[in-house]
mmCIF file of C-alpha atoms in Angstrom:
data_model
loop_
_atom_site.group_PDB
_atom_site.id
_atom_site.type_symbol
_atom_site.label_atom_id
_atom_site.label_comp_id
_atom_site.label_asym_id
_atom_site.label_seq_id
_atom_site.Cartn_x
_atom_site.Cartn_y
_atom_site.Cartn_z
ATOM 1 C CA UNK A 1 -13.030 9.000 -54.412
ATOM 2 C CA UNK A 2 -14.166 5.467 -53.686
ATOM 3 C CA UNK A 3 -10.719 4.617 -52.278
ATOM 4 C CA UNK A 4 -10.685 7.555 -49.847
ATOM 5 C CA UNK A 5 -14.265 6.802 -48.792
ATOM 6 C CA UNK A 6 -13.411 3.181 -47.978
ATOM 7 C CA UNK A 7 -10.252 4.319 -46.156
ATOM 8 C CA UNK A 8 -12.308 6.702 -44.034
ATOM 9 C CA UNK A 9 -14.800 3.942 -43.241
ATOM 10 C CA UNK A 10 -11.972 1.601 -42.285
ATOM 11 C CA UNK A 11 -10.439 4.172 -39.953
ATOM 12 C CA UNK A 12 -13.830 4.871 -38.340
ATOM 13 C CA UNK A 13 -14.337 1.144 -37.741
ATOM 14 C CA UNK A 14 -10.919 0.827 -36.087
ATOM 15 C CA UNK A 15 -11.623 3.904 -33.974
ATOM 16 C CA UNK A 16 -14.909 2.364 -32.787
ATOM 17 C CA UNK A 17 -13.115 -0.870 -31.914
ATOM 18 C CA UNK A 18 -10.350 0.884 -29.993
ATOM 19 C CA UNK A 19 -12.944 2.967 -28.113
ATOM 20 C CA UNK A 20 -14.615 -0.147 -26.753
ATOM 21 C CA UNK A 21 -16.690 -1.679 -29.583
ATOM 22 C CA UNK A 22 -20.504 -1.739 -29.753
ATOM 23 C CA UNK A 23 -20.614 1.893 -30.815
ATOM 24 C CA UNK A 24 -20.812 4.219 -33.836
ATOM 25 C CA UNK A 25 -17.843 6.446 -34.640
ATOM 26 C CA UNK A 26 -18.218 9.456 -36.919
ATOM 27 C CA UNK A 27 -15.224 9.983 -39.202
ATOM 28 C CA UNK A 28 -13.618 13.423 -38.882
ATOM 29 C CA UNK A 29 -10.705 14.219 -41.175
ATOM 30 C CA UNK A 30 -9.407 16.828 -38.709
ATOM 31 C CA UNK A 31 -8.862 14.240 -35.977
ATOM 32 C CA UNK A 32 -7.406 11.268 -37.780
ATOM 33 C CA UNK A 33 -3.993 12.293 -39.040
ATOM 34 C CA UNK A 34 -2.340 10.123 -36.390
ATOM 35 C CA UNK A 35 -4.684 7.226 -37.103
ATOM 36 C CA UNK A 36 -4.097 7.615 -40.838
ATOM 37 C CA UNK A 37 -0.378 7.266 -40.174
ATOM 38 C CA UNK A 38 -0.896 4.161 -38.028
ATOM 39 C CA UNK A 39 -3.097 2.538 -40.656
ATOM 40 C CA UNK A 40 -0.444 3.337 -43.226
ATOM 41 C CA UNK A 41 2.168 1.508 -41.158
ATOM 42 C CA UNK A 42 -0.098 -1.465 -40.489
ATOM 43 C CA UNK A 43 -0.449 -2.146 -44.198
ATOM 44 C CA UNK A 44 3.281 -1.686 -44.745
ATOM 45 C CA UNK A 45 4.187 -4.044 -41.887
ATOM 46 C CA UNK A 46 1.808 -6.710 -43.169
ATOM 47 C CA UNK A 47 3.286 -6.479 -46.663
ATOM 48 C CA UNK A 48 6.853 -6.454 -45.306
ATOM 49 C CA UNK A 49 6.230 -9.691 -43.401
ATOM 50 C CA UNK A 50 4.606 -11.324 -46.438
ATOM 51 C CA UNK A 51 7.370 -10.149 -48.784
ATOM 52 C CA UNK A 52 10.285 -10.942 -46.458
ATOM 53 C CA UNK A 53 11.375 -7.328 -45.983
ATOM 54 C CA UNK A 54 11.996 -7.485 -42.245
ATOM 55 C CA UNK A 55 15.657 -7.555 -41.232
ATOM 56 C CA UNK A 56 17.482 -8.414 -38.033
ATOM 57 C CA UNK A 57 20.204 -6.360 -36.402
ATOM 58 C CA UNK A 58 22.177 -7.370 -33.330
ATOM 59 C CA UNK A 59 23.743 -5.476 -30.438
ATOM 60 C CA UNK A 60 26.217 -7.143 -28.036
ATOM 61 C CA UNK A 61 25.477 -7.545 -24.336
ATOM 62 C CA UNK A 62 28.924 -7.452 -22.745
ATOM 63 C CA UNK A 63 30.003 -8.655 -19.292
ATOM 64 C CA UNK A 64 31.371 -5.886 -17.082
ATOM 65 C CA UNK A 65 33.692 -8.325 -15.355
ATOM 66 C CA UNK A 66 31.666 -8.206 -12.144
ATOM 67 C CA UNK A 67 30.978 -11.851 -11.275
ATOM 68 C CA UNK A 68 28.811 -12.326 -14.346
ATOM 69 C CA UNK A 69 27.386 -15.817 -14.924
ATOM 70 C CA UNK A 70 28.966 -17.793 -17.752
ATOM 71 C CA UNK A 71 26.934 -17.375 -20.942
ATOM 72 C CA UNK A 72 27.410 -17.865 -24.671
ATOM 73 C CA UNK A 73 28.187 -14.655 -26.567
ATOM 74 C CA UNK A 74 25.013 -12.626 -25.887
ATOM 75 C CA UNK A 75 23.249 -10.272 -28.291
ATOM 76 C CA UNK A 76 19.919 -8.496 -28.392
ATOM 77 C CA UNK A 77 18.183 -8.929 -31.740
ATOM 78 C CA UNK A 78 16.517 -5.806 -33.114
ATOM 79 C CA UNK A 79 14.075 -5.776 -36.009
ATOM 80 C CA UNK A 80 14.148 -3.310 -38.892
ATOM 81 C CA UNK A 81 11.806 -2.865 -41.859
ATOM 82 C CA UNK A 82 13.054 -2.317 -45.391
ATOM 83 C CA UNK A 83 10.516 0.015 -47.008
ATOM 84 C CA UNK A 84 9.463 0.186 -50.646
ATOM 85 C CA UNK A 85 12.270 2.658 -51.380
ATOM 86 C CA UNK A 86 14.933 0.406 -49.898
ATOM 87 C CA UNK A 87 15.387 2.530 -46.760
ATOM 88 C CA UNK A 88 15.644 0.949 -43.309
ATOM 89 C CA UNK A 89 12.896 1.935 -40.874
ATOM 90 C CA UNK A 90 13.468 1.764 -37.108
ATOM 91 C CA UNK A 91 10.915 -0.108 -34.948
ATOM 92 C CA UNK A 92 9.776 3.079 -33.235
ATOM 93 C CA UNK A 93 8.088 4.019 -36.495
ATOM 94 C CA UNK A 94 6.048 0.867 -37.084
ATOM 95 C CA UNK A 95 5.850 -1.242 -33.906
ATOM 96 C CA UNK A 96 3.356 1.032 -32.044
ATOM 97 C CA UNK A 97 0.924 0.767 -34.957
ATOM 98 C CA UNK A 98 1.504 -2.981 -35.179
ATOM 99 C CA UNK A 99 0.693 -3.307 -31.478
ATOM 100 C CA UNK A 100 -2.430 -1.168 -31.691
ATOM 101 C CA UNK A 101 -3.879 -3.091 -34.625
ATOM 102 C CA UNK A 102 -2.943 -6.597 -33.487
ATOM 103 C CA UNK A 103 -0.323 -7.449 -36.097
ATOM 104 C CA UNK A 104 2.741 -7.344 -33.839
ATOM 105 C CA UNK A 105 2.589 -11.098 -33.224
ATOM 106 C CA UNK A 106 3.441 -11.637 -36.885
ATOM 107 C CA UNK A 107 6.666 -9.689 -36.276
ATOM 108 C CA UNK A 108 7.392 -11.671 -33.100
ATOM 109 C CA UNK A 109 6.907 -14.958 -34.940
ATOM 110 C CA UNK A 110 9.243 -13.888 -37.725
ATOM 111 C CA UNK A 111 11.970 -12.797 -35.282
ATOM 112 C CA UNK A 112 11.793 -15.996 -33.219
ATOM 113 C CA UNK A 113 11.837 -18.211 -36.304
ATOM 114 C CA UNK A 114 14.792 -16.348 -37.784
ATOM 115 C CA UNK A 115 16.729 -16.520 -34.489
ATOM 116 C CA UNK A 116 16.122 -20.269 -34.265
ATOM 117 C CA UNK A 117 17.338 -20.744 -37.850
ATOM 118 C CA UNK A 118 20.590 -18.943 -37.035
ATOM 119 C CA UNK A 119 21.098 -21.000 -33.860
ATOM 120 C CA UNK A 120 20.436 -24.254 -35.697
ATOM 121 C CA UNK A 121 22.933 -23.391 -38.405
ATOM 122 C CA UNK A 122 25.731 -22.205 -36.129
ATOM 123 C CA UNK A 123 25.356 -24.609 -33.206
ATOM 124 C CA UNK A 124 25.856 -27.840 -35.139
ATOM 125 C CA UNK A 125 28.414 -30.204 -33.667
ATOM 126 C CA UNK A 126 28.268 -28.578 -30.227
ATOM 127 C CA UNK A 127 26.400 -29.363 -27.029
ATOM 128 C CA UNK A 128 25.774 -25.679 -26.354
ATOM 129 C CA UNK A 129 24.284 -22.887 -28.496
ATOM 130 C CA UNK A 130 26.695 -20.670 -30.396
ATOM 131 C CA UNK A 131 24.935 -17.516 -29.172
ATOM 132 C CA UNK A 132 22.410 -16.290 -26.624
ATOM 133 C CA UNK A 133 19.845 -14.183 -28.469
ATOM 134 C CA UNK A 134 17.653 -11.767 -26.507
ATOM 135 C CA UNK A 135 14.328 -11.172 -28.279
ATOM 136 C CA UNK A 136 11.769 -8.514 -27.407
ATOM 137 C CA UNK A 137 8.322 -10.007 -26.949
ATOM 138 C CA UNK A 138 5.069 -8.043 -27.116
ATOM 139 C CA UNK A 139 2.371 -8.358 -24.482
ATOM 140 C CA UNK A 140 0.013 -9.648 -27.151
ATOM 141 C CA UNK A 141 2.273 -12.609 -27.943
ATOM 142 C CA UNK A 142 2.919 -13.223 -24.268
ATOM 143 C CA UNK A 143 -0.779 -13.883 -23.628
ATOM 144 C CA UNK A 144 -1.446 -15.762 -26.886
ATOM 145 C CA UNK A 145 -1.599 -19.554 -26.452
ATOM 146 C CA UNK A 146 -1.158 -20.136 -30.193
ATOM 147 C CA UNK A 147 2.086 -18.154 -30.054
ATOM 148 C CA UNK A 148 3.293 -20.321 -27.175
ATOM 149 C CA UNK A 149 2.487 -23.456 -29.162
ATOM 150 C CA UNK A 150 4.377 -21.974 -32.120
ATOM 151 C CA UNK A 151 7.495 -21.345 -30.004
ATOM 152 C CA UNK A 152 7.309 -24.775 -28.356
ATOM 153 C CA UNK A 153 7.580 -26.439 -31.755
ATOM 154 C CA UNK A 154 10.757 -24.449 -32.418
ATOM 155 C CA UNK A 155 12.534 -25.207 -29.132
ATOM 156 C CA UNK A 156 12.139 -28.975 -28.947
ATOM 157 C CA UNK A 157 15.939 -29.172 -29.060
ATOM 158 C CA UNK A 158 17.126 -28.085 -25.563
ATOM 159 C CA UNK A 159 20.303 -26.636 -27.075
ATOM 160 C CA UNK A 160 18.251 -24.242 -29.195
ATOM 161 C CA UNK A 161 16.058 -23.343 -26.213
ATOM 162 C CA UNK A 162 19.159 -22.418 -24.184
ATOM 163 C CA UNK A 163 20.105 -19.979 -26.937
ATOM 164 C CA UNK A 164 16.941 -17.880 -26.530
ATOM 165 C CA UNK A 165 16.168 -15.206 -23.951
ATOM 166 C CA UNK A 166 12.793 -13.484 -24.210
ATOM 167 C CA UNK A 167 12.647 -9.882 -23.022
ATOM 168 C CA UNK A 168 9.276 -8.839 -21.583
ATOM 169 C CA UNK A 169 8.235 -5.583 -19.950
ATOM 170 C CA UNK A 170 6.565 -5.301 -16.571
ATOM 171 C CA UNK A 171 3.567 -3.642 -18.242
ATOM 172 C CA UNK A 172 3.128 -6.568 -20.635
ATOM 173 C CA UNK A 173 3.330 -9.068 -17.803
ATOM 174 C CA UNK A 174 0.892 -7.434 -15.379
ATOM 175 C CA UNK A 175 -1.674 -6.867 -18.138
ATOM 176 C CA UNK A 176 -2.261 -10.627 -18.289
ATOM 177 C CA UNK A 177 -0.338 -11.983 -15.305
ATOM 178 C CA UNK A 178 -1.660 -15.552 -15.235
ATOM 179 C CA UNK A 179 -1.093 -16.188 -18.949
ATOM 180 C CA UNK A 180 2.309 -14.510 -18.850
ATOM 181 C CA UNK A 181 3.563 -16.569 -15.913
ATOM 182 C CA UNK A 182 2.295 -19.767 -17.546
ATOM 183 C CA UNK A 183 4.064 -18.801 -20.794
ATOM 184 C CA UNK A 184 7.312 -18.123 -18.950
ATOM 185 C CA UNK A 185 7.226 -21.323 -16.901
ATOM 186 C CA UNK A 186 6.510 -23.484 -19.954
ATOM 187 C CA UNK A 187 9.452 -22.103 -21.924
ATOM 188 C CA UNK A 188 11.844 -22.021 -18.962
ATOM 189 C CA UNK A 189 11.149 -25.734 -18.474
ATOM 190 C CA UNK A 190 12.556 -26.244 -21.985
ATOM 191 C CA UNK A 191 15.659 -24.179 -21.232
ATOM 192 C CA UNK A 192 14.710 -20.707 -22.487
ATOM 193 C CA UNK A 193 15.618 -17.674 -20.403
ATOM 194 C CA UNK A 194 13.641 -14.513 -19.611
ATOM 195 C CA UNK A 195 14.622 -10.918 -18.939
ATOM 196 C CA UNK A 196 12.425 -8.250 -17.364
ATOM 197 C CA UNK A 197 12.961 -5.247 -19.626
ATOM 198 C CA UNK A 198 12.871 -1.521 -18.700
ATOM 199 C CA UNK A 199 13.129 -2.477 -15.053
ATOM 200 C CA UNK A 200 12.554 0.391 -12.626
ATOM 201 C CA UNK A 201 10.142 2.325 -14.823
ATOM 202 C CA UNK A 202 7.091 0.793 -13.114
ATOM 203 C CA UNK A 203 5.874 1.460 -9.596
ATOM 204 C CA UNK A 204 5.657 -2.217 -8.636
ATOM 205 C CA UNK A 205 8.906 -3.482 -10.135
ATOM 206 C CA UNK A 206 10.482 -4.877 -6.969
ATOM 207 C CA UNK A 207 7.237 -6.540 -5.881
ATOM 208 C CA UNK A 208 6.981 -8.629 -9.051
ATOM 209 C CA UNK A 209 10.592 -9.770 -8.957
ATOM 210 C CA UNK A 210 9.819 -12.331 -6.255
ATOM 211 C CA UNK A 211 7.044 -13.957 -8.274
ATOM 212 C CA UNK A 212 8.175 -13.734 -11.905
ATOM 213 C CA UNK A 213 10.459 -16.502 -13.246
ATOM 214 C CA UNK A 214 13.137 -14.272 -14.798
ATOM 215 C CA UNK A 215 16.870 -14.795 -15.276
ATOM 216 C CA UNK A 216 17.869 -11.191 -16.033
ATOM 217 C CA UNK A 217 16.861 -7.669 -15.072
ATOM 218 C CA UNK A 218 17.432 -5.009 -17.735
ATOM 219 C CA UNK A 219 17.773 -1.729 -15.861
ATOM 220 C CA UNK A 220 15.836 1.037 -17.593
ATOM 221 C CA UNK A 221 18.091 3.382 -19.562
ATOM 222 C CA UNK A 222 16.603 6.463 -17.875
ATOM 223 C CA UNK A 223 18.674 5.603 -14.772
ATOM 224 C CA UNK A 224 21.889 4.809 -16.641
ATOM 225 C CA UNK A 225 22.797 8.029 -18.464
ATOM 226 C CA UNK A 226 23.272 10.088 -15.293
ATOM 227 C CA UNK A 227 24.492 7.317 -12.986
ATOM 228 C CA UNK A 228 27.846 9.062 -12.536
ATOM 229 C CA UNK A 229 26.356 12.448 -11.604
ATOM 230 C CA UNK A 230 22.863 11.936 -10.166
ATOM 231 C CA UNK A 231 22.780 10.459 -6.676
ATOM 232 C CA UNK A 232 19.171 9.285 -7.029
ATOM 233 C CA UNK A 233 19.802 7.430 -10.301
ATOM 234 C CA UNK A 234 22.973 5.928 -8.844
ATOM 235 C CA UNK A 235 21.087 4.780 -5.746
ATOM 236 C CA UNK A 236 18.357 3.206 -7.880
ATOM 237 C CA UNK A 237 20.874 1.283 -9.974
ATOM 238 C CA UNK A 238 22.719 0.102 -6.874
ATOM 239 C CA UNK A 239 19.464 -0.996 -5.227
ATOM 240 C CA UNK A 240 18.425 -2.960 -8.318
ATOM 241 C CA UNK A 241 21.860 -4.570 -8.462
ATOM 242 C CA UNK A 242 21.683 -5.596 -4.796
ATOM 243 C CA UNK A 243 18.166 -7.012 -5.101
ATOM 244 C CA UNK A 244 19.185 -8.908 -8.206
ATOM 245 C CA UNK A 245 22.123 -10.513 -6.423
ATOM 246 C CA UNK A 246 19.910 -11.440 -3.453
ATOM 247 C CA UNK A 247 17.447 -13.175 -5.787
ATOM 248 C CA UNK A 248 20.083 -14.754 -8.005
ATOM 249 C CA UNK A 249 19.002 -12.659 -11.020
ATOM 250 C CA UNK A 250 21.702 -11.175 -13.263
ATOM 251 C CA UNK A 251 21.546 -7.446 -14.084
ATOM 252 C CA UNK A 252 21.976 -5.770 -17.480
ATOM 253 C CA UNK A 253 22.312 -2.006 -17.932
ATOM 254 C CA UNK A 254 20.768 -0.488 -21.054
ATOM 255 C CA UNK A 255 21.976 2.578 -22.979
ATOM 256 C CA UNK A 256 25.565 2.554 -21.743
ATOM 257 C CA UNK A 257 27.199 5.296 -23.795
ATOM 258 C CA UNK A 258 30.493 6.181 -22.095
ATOM 259 C CA UNK A 259 33.447 4.552 -20.373
ATOM 260 C CA UNK A 260 32.727 6.506 -17.175
ATOM 261 C CA UNK A 261 29.212 5.043 -17.000
ATOM 262 C CA UNK A 262 30.522 1.544 -17.738
ATOM 263 C CA UNK A 263 33.107 1.790 -14.960
ATOM 264 C CA UNK A 264 30.542 3.098 -12.463
ATOM 265 C CA UNK A 265 28.136 0.277 -13.316
ATOM 266 C CA UNK A 266 30.877 -2.240 -12.632
ATOM 267 C CA UNK A 267 31.562 -0.568 -9.293
ATOM 268 C CA UNK A 268 27.864 -0.828 -8.430
ATOM 269 C CA UNK A 269 27.856 -4.530 -9.193
ATOM 270 C CA UNK A 270 25.920 -4.533 -12.486
ATOM 271 C CA UNK A 271 27.026 -7.624 -14.392
ATOM 272 C CA UNK A 272 26.282 -6.845 -18.052
ATOM 273 C CA UNK A 273 26.115 -3.716 -20.193
ATOM 274 C CA UNK A 274 24.557 -2.852 -23.538
ATOM 275 C CA UNK A 275 24.677 0.383 -25.505
ATOM 276 C CA UNK A 276 26.624 2.499 -27.952
ATOM 277 C CA UNK A 277 29.775 2.383 -25.804
ATOM 278 C CA UNK A 278 29.753 -1.393 -26.202
ATOM 279 C CA UNK A 279 28.699 -1.434 -29.855
ATOM 280 C CA UNK A 280 26.161 0.047 -32.242
ATOM 281 C CA UNK A 281 23.542 -2.287 -33.733
ATOM 282 C CA UNK A 282 24.732 -4.022 -36.898
ATOM 283 C CA UNK A 283 23.134 -6.348 -39.487
ATOM 284 C CA UNK A 284 23.024 -9.924 -38.254
ATOM 285 C CA UNK A 285 24.895 -11.001 -41.344
ATOM 286 C CA UNK A 286 27.983 -9.380 -39.817
ATOM 287 C CA UNK A 287 27.654 -11.677 -36.809
ATOM 288 C CA UNK A 288 26.893 -15.003 -38.463
ATOM 289 C CA UNK A 289 29.503 -14.379 -41.117
ATOM 290 C CA UNK A 290 32.208 -13.749 -38.514
ATOM 291 C CA UNK A 291 34.658 -16.219 -37.061
ATOM 292 C CA UNK A 292 33.380 -18.615 -34.344
ATOM 293 C CA UNK A 293 34.830 -16.535 -31.525
ATOM 294 C CA UNK A 294 33.101 -13.249 -32.286
ATOM 295 C CA UNK A 295 33.661 -11.979 -28.774
ATOM 296 C CA UNK A 296 37.434 -12.328 -28.949
ATOM 297 C CA UNK A 297 37.699 -10.230 -32.086
ATOM 298 C CA UNK A 298 35.767 -7.328 -30.550
ATOM 299 C CA UNK A 299 37.142 -7.205 -27.001
ATOM 300 C CA UNK A 300 39.194 -4.291 -25.743
ATOM 301 C CA UNK A 301 40.379 -3.906 -22.185
ATOM 302 C CA UNK A 302 39.351 -0.936 -20.098
ATOM 303 C CA UNK A 303 41.545 0.679 -17.457
ATOM 304 C CA UNK A 304 41.582 -1.222 -14.188
ATOM 305 C CA UNK A 305 39.197 0.243 -11.621
ATOM 306 C CA UNK A 306 38.741 -0.534 -7.964
ATOM 307 C CA UNK A 307 35.324 -1.876 -7.062
ATOM 308 C CA UNK A 308 33.339 -2.477 -3.915
ATOM 309 C CA UNK A 309 31.543 -5.438 -5.483
ATOM 310 C CA UNK A 310 34.044 -7.060 -7.861
ATOM 311 C CA UNK A 311 37.752 -7.137 -8.517
ATOM 312 C CA UNK A 312 37.917 -8.795 -11.926
ATOM 313 C CA UNK A 313 38.977 -6.985 -15.082
ATOM 314 C CA UNK A 314 36.352 -5.090 -17.088
ATOM 315 C CA UNK A 315 35.970 -5.696 -20.806
ATOM 316 C CA UNK A 316 33.854 -4.055 -23.454
ATOM 317 C CA UNK A 317 33.052 -4.597 -27.084
ATOM 318 C CA UNK A 318 34.234 -1.743 -29.267
ATOM 319 C CA UNK A 319 31.921 -0.542 -32.071
#
């Protein structure tokens, strides 16, 4: 049909572009099932942004009680897509395609704008933001000057800027180091914070810590799950914690899924934790519709544990 012919031509054009441009690509239906799927998601993401069918979820980032810096109630914001059938789609389904075909910045813009709207609404009458929102930022947005200009217009109020923490990966930063560092410095001057996400997964992680203007290290979840049983993972987490303290950078453990892991992280000096043990992601409406002291209503004490690095009481958010 005409529609399938045009679809095949479109996929061939994208394949030529991805392969380096200035070339001819011959369409082969046996090789494009994955690309068909990506193109399918690109169109759905574009329509979802235009039709307002993206949704925000939040997941608490809880202090372990180990000399954590004072912060507003902290949450990572996670984006979901409501498909045509009303089902929620996780970002792992659509974000890779959005990144490949250069539409992920539209998602980033929507998330930042929505986060700022929530902060503006719930921080009125106070000198400090009601929340600290951690937002994942793609490498494409990080190196895009127009995206920086867009964010700068949203954070003219220093109180709003102090309520935003942008999470960037080492890979995204080193891909365009100069632009990324400029982006980070410009927003930190306004009061925004930055976290280096998936820390430890790259070979040069420790090297970049001395040069990147970050406030938090998010320790990659691959080291967290076995921290109580694997001596290598435990040593990595402890090393990251020690380097963070030496540089004045707070540490956050990802994918904390048991009390034993939480307690061990506290013993190792990790200051914040995030994961299913703390709380599962929930629609942001649950957060902004809650009482002002959201943290107090979710806190449960854990058993007291001795610690080489801290002696304060550990707390966690229950699901």
